[in-house]
mmCIF file with all atom_site columns, C-alpha atoms in Angstrom:
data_model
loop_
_atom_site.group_PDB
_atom_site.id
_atom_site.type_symbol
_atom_site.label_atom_id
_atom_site.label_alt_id
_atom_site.label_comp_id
_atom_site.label_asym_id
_atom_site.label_entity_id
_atom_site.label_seq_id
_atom_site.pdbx_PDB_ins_code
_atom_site.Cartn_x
_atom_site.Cartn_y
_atom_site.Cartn_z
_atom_site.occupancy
_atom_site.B_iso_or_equiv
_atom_site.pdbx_formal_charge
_atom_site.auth_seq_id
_atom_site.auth_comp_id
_atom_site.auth_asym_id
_atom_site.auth_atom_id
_atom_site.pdbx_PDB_model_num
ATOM 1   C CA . UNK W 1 1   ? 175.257 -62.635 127.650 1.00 71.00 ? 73  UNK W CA 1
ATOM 2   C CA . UNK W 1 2   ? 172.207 -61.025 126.459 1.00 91.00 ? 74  UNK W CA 1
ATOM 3   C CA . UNK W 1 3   ? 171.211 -57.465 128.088 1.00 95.00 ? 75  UNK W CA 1
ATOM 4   C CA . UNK W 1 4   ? 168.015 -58.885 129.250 1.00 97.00 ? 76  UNK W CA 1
ATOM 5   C CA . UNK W 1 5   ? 170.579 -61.257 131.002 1.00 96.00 ? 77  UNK W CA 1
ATOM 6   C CA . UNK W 1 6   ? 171.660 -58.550 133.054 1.00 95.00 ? 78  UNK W CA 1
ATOM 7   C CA . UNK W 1 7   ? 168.537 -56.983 133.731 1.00 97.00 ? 79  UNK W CA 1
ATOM 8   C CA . UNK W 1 8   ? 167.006 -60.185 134.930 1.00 96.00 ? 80  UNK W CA 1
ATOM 9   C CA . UNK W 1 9   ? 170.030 -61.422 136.658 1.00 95.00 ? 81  UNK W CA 1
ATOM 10  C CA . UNK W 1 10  ? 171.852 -58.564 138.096 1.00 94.00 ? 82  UNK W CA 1
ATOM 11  C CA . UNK W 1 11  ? 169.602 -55.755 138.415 1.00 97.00 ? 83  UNK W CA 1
ATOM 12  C CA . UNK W 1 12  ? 166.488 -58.039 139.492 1.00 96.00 ? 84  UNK W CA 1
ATOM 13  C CA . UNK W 1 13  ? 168.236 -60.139 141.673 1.00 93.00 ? 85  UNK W CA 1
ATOM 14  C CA . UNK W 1 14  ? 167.550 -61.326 145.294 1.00 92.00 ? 86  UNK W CA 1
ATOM 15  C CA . UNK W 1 15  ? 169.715 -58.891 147.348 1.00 88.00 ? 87  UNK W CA 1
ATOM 16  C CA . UNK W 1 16  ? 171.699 -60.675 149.888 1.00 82.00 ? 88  UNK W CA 1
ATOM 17  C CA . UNK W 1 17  ? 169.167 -63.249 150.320 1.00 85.00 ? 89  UNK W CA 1
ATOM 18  C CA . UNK W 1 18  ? 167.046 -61.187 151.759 1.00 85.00 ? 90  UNK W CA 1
ATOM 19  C CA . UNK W 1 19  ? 164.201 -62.618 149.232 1.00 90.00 ? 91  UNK W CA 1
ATOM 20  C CA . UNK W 1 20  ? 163.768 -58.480 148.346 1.00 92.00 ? 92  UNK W CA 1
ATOM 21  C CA . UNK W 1 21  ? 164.179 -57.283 144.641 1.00 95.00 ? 93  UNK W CA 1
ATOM 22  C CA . UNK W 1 22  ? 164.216 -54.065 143.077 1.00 97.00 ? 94  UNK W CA 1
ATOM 23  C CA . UNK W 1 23  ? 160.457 -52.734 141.884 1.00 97.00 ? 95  UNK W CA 1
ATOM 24  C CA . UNK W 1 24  ? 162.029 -51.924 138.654 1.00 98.00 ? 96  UNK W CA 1
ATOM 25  C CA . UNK W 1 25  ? 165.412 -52.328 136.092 1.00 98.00 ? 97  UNK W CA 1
ATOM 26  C CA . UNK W 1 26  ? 166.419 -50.885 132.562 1.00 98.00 ? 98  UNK W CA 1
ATOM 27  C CA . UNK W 1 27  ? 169.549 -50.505 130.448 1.00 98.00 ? 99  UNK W CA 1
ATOM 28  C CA . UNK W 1 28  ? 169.033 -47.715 128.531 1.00 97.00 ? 100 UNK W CA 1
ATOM 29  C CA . UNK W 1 29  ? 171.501 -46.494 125.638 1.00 96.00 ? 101 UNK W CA 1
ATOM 30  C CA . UNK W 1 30  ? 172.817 -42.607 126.182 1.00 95.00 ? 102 UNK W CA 1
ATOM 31  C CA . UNK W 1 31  ? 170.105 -42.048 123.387 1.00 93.00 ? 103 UNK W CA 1
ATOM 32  C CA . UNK W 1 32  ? 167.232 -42.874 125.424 1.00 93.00 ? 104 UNK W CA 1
ATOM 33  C CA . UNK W 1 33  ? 166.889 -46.600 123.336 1.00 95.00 ? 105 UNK W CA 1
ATOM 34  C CA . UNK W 1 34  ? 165.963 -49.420 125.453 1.00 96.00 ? 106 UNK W CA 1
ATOM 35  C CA . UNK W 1 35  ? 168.689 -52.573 125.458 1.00 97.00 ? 107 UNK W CA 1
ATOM 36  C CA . UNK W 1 36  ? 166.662 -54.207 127.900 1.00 97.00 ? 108 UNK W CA 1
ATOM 37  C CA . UNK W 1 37  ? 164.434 -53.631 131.161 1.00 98.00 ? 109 UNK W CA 1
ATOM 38  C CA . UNK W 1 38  ? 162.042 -55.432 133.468 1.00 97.00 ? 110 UNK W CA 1
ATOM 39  C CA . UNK W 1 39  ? 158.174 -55.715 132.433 1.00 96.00 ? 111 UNK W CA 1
ATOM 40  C CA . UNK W 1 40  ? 157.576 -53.304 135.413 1.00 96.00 ? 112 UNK W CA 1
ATOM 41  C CA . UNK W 1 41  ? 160.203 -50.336 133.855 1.00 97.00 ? 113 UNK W CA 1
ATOM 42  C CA . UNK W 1 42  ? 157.821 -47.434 133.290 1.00 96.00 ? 114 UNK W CA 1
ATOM 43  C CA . UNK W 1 43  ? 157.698 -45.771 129.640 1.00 95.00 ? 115 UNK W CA 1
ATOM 44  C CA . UNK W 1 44  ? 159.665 -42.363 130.068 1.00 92.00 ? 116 UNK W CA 1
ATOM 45  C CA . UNK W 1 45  ? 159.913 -39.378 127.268 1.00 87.00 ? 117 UNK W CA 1
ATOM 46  C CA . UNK W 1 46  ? 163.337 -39.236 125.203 1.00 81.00 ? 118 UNK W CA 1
ATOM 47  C CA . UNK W 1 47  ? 163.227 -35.789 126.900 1.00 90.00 ? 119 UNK W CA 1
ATOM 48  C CA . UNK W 1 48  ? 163.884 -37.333 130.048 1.00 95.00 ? 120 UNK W CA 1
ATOM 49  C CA . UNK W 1 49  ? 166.697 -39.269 129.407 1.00 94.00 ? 121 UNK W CA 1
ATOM 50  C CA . UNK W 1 50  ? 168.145 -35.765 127.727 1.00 94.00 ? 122 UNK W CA 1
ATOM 51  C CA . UNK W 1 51  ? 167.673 -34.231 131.068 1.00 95.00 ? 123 UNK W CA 1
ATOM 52  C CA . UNK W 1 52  ? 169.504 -37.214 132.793 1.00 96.00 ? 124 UNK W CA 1
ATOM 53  C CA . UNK W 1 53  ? 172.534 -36.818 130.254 1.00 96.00 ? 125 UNK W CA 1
ATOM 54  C CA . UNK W 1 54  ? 172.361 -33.254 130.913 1.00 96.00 ? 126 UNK W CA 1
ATOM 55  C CA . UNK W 1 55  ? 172.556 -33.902 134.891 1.00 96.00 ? 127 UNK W CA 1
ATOM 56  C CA . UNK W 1 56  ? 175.679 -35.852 134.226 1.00 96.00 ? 128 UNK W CA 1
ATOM 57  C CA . UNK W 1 57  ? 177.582 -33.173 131.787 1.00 96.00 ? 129 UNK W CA 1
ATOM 58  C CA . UNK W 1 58  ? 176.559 -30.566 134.182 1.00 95.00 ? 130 UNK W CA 1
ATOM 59  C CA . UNK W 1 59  ? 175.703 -31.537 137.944 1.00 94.00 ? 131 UNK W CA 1
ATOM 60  C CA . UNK W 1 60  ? 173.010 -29.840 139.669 1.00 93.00 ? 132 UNK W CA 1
ATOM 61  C CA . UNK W 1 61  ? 171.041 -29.961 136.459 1.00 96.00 ? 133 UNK W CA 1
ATOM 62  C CA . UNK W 1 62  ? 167.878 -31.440 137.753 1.00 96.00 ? 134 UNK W CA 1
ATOM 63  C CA . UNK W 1 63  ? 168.322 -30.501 141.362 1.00 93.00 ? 135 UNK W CA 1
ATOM 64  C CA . UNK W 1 64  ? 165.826 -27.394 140.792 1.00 95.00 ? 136 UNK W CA 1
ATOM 65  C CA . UNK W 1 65  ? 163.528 -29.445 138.894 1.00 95.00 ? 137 UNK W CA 1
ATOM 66  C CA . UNK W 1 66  ? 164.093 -32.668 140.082 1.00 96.00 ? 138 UNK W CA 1
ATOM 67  C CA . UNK W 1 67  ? 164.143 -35.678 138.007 1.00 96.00 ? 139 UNK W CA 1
ATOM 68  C CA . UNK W 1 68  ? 161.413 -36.854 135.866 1.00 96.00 ? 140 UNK W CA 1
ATOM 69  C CA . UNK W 1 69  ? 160.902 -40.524 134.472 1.00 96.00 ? 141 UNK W CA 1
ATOM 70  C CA . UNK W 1 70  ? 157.742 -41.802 133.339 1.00 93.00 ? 142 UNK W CA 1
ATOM 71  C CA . UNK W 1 71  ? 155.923 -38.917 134.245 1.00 91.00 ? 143 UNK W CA 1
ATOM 72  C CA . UNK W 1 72  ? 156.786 -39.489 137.832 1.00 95.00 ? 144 UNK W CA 1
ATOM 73  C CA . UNK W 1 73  ? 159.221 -37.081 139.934 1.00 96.00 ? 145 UNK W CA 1
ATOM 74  C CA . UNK W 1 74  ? 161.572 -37.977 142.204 1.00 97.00 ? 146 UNK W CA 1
ATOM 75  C CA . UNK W 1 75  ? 163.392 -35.271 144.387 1.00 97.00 ? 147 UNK W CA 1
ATOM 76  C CA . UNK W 1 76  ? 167.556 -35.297 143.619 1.00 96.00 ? 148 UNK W CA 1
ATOM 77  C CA . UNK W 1 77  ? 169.700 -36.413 146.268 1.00 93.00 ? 149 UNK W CA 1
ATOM 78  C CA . UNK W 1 78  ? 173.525 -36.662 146.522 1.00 86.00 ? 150 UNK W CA 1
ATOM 79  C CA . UNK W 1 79  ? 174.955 -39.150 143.913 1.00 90.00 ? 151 UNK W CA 1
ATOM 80  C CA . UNK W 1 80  ? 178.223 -39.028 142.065 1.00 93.00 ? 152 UNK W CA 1
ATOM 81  C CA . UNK W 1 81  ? 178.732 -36.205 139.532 1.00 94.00 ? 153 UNK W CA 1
ATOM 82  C CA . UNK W 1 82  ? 179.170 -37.037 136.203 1.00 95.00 ? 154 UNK W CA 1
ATOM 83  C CA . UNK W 1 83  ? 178.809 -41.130 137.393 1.00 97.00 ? 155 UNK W CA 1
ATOM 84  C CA . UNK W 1 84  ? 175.587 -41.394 139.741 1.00 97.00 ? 156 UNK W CA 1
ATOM 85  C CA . UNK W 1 85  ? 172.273 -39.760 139.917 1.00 97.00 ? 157 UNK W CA 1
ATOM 86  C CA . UNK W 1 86  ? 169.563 -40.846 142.947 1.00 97.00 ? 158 UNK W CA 1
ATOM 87  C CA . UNK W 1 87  ? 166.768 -39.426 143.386 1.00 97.00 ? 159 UNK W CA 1
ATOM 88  C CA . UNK W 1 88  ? 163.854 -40.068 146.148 1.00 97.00 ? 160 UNK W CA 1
ATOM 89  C CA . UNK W 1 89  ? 160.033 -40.243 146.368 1.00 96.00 ? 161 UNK W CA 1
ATOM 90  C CA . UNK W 1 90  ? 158.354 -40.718 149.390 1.00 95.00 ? 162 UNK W CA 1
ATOM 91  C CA . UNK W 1 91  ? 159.415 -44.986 150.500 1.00 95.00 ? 163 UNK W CA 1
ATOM 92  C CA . UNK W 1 92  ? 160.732 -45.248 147.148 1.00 97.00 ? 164 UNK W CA 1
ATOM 93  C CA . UNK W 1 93  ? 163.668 -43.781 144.897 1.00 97.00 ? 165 UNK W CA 1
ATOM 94  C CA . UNK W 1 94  ? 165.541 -44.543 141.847 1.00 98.00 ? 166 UNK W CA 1
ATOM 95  C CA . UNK W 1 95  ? 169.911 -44.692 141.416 1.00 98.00 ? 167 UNK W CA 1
ATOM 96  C CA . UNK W 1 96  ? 171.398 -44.007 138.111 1.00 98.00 ? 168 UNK W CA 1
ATOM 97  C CA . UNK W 1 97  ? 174.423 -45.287 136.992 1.00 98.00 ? 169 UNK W CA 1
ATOM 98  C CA . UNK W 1 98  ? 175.991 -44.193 133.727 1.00 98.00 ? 170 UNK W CA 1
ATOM 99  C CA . UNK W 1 99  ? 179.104 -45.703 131.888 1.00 98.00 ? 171 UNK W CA 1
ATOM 100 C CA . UNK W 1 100 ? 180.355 -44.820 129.169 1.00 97.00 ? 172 UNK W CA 1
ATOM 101 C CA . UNK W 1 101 ? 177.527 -46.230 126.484 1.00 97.00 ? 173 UNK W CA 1
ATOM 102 C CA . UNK W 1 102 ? 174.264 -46.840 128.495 1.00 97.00 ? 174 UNK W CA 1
ATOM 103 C CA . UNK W 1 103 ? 172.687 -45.648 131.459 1.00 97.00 ? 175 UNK W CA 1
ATOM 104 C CA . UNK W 1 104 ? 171.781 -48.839 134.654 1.00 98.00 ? 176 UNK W CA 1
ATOM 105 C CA . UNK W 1 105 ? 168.400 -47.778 136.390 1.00 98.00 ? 177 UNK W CA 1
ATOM 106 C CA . UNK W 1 106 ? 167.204 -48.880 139.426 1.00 98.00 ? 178 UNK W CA 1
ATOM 107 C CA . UNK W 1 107 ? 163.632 -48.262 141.113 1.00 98.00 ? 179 UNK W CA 1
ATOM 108 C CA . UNK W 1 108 ? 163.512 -49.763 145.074 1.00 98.00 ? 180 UNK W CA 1
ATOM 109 C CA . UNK W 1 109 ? 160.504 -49.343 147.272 1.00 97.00 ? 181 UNK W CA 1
ATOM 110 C CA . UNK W 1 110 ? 160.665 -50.329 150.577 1.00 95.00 ? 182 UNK W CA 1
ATOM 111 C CA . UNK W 1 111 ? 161.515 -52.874 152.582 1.00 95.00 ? 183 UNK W CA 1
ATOM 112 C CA . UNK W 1 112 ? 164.816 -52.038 149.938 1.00 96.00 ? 184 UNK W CA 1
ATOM 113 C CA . UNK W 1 113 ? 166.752 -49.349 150.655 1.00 95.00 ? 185 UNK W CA 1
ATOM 114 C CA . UNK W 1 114 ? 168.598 -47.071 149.393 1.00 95.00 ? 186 UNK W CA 1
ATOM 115 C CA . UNK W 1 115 ? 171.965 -48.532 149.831 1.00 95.00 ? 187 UNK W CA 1
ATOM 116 C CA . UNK W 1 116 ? 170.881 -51.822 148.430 1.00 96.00 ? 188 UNK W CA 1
ATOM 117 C CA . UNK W 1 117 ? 169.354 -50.625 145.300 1.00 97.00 ? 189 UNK W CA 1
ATOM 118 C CA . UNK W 1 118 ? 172.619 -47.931 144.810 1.00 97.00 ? 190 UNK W CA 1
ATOM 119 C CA . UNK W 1 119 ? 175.026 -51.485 145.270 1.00 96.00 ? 191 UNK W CA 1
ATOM 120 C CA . UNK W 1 120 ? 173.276 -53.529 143.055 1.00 96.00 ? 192 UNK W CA 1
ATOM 121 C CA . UNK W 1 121 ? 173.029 -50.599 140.357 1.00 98.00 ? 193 UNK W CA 1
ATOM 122 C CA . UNK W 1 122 ? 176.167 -49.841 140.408 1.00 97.00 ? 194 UNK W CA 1
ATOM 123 C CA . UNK W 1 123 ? 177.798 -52.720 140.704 1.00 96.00 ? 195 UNK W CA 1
ATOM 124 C CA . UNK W 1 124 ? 176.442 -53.654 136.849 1.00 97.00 ? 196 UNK W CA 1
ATOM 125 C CA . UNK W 1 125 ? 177.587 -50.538 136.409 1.00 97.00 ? 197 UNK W CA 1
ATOM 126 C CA . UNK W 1 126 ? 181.015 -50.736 137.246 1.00 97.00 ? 198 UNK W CA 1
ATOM 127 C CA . UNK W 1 127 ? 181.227 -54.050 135.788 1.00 97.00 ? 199 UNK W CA 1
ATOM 128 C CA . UNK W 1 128 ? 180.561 -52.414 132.520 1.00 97.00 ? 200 UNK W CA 1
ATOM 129 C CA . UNK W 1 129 ? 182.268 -50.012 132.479 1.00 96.00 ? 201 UNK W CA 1
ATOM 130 C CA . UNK W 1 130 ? 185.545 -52.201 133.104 1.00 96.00 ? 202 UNK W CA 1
ATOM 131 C CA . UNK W 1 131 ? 183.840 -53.855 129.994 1.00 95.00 ? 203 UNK W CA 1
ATOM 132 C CA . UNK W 1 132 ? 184.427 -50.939 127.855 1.00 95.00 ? 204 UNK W CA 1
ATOM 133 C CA . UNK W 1 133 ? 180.801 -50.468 127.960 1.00 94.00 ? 205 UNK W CA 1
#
């Protein structure tokens, strides 16, 4: 299965038939290169995907500064350390989910919440990890 595959299928699913999708989806390599996202991924700065690496070796990076992708901050909330970062902006937010080659974004804005874009994100995630991925 190709990575697009995933994005398209996995990430940018209808959640629980709700007829809702996430705004946005990317697999992202620990090196900030792009395996595959959705048209509506924003461009981001290798520099923020070093930040987001950073976050995971050592949580409670970003909290001070929050977390920064395409230009656009988002306010750190309570994820996993060293598994999960989720940050929040205003409706919207973004979950995080890193295994042990790539990094699964999510972007929700409402009516999605929260919990739905953390279960579909990590979900992928955990299935790829248990890939060896």
């Amino acid at each position: 299965m190709s990575w697009q595959t995933y994005v398209d299928e996995h990430l940018m699913c209808d959640i629980d038939g709700t007829g809702h999708h996430l705004t946005a989806a990317a697999i992202v390599g620990h090196d900030g290169s792009i395996w595959a996202q959705s048209s509506s991924f924003p461009q981001f700065k290798a520099d923020e995907v070093n930040g987001m690496m950073k976050d995971f070796d050592e949580p409670g990076y970003l909290a001070p500064t929050g977390l920064h992708l395409g230009g656009t901050k988002y306010m750190v909330i309570q994820g996993e350390p060293g598994a999960v970062i989720r940050g929040k902006k205003g409706s919207g937010g973004i979950t995080i989910k890193k295994t042990g080659q790539a990094l699964v974004f999510g972007m929700y804005d409402e009516p999605v919440t929260p919990g739905q874009c953390n279960m579909v994100v990590e979900r992928l995630g955990d299935y790829l990890v248990d890939q060896g991925l």
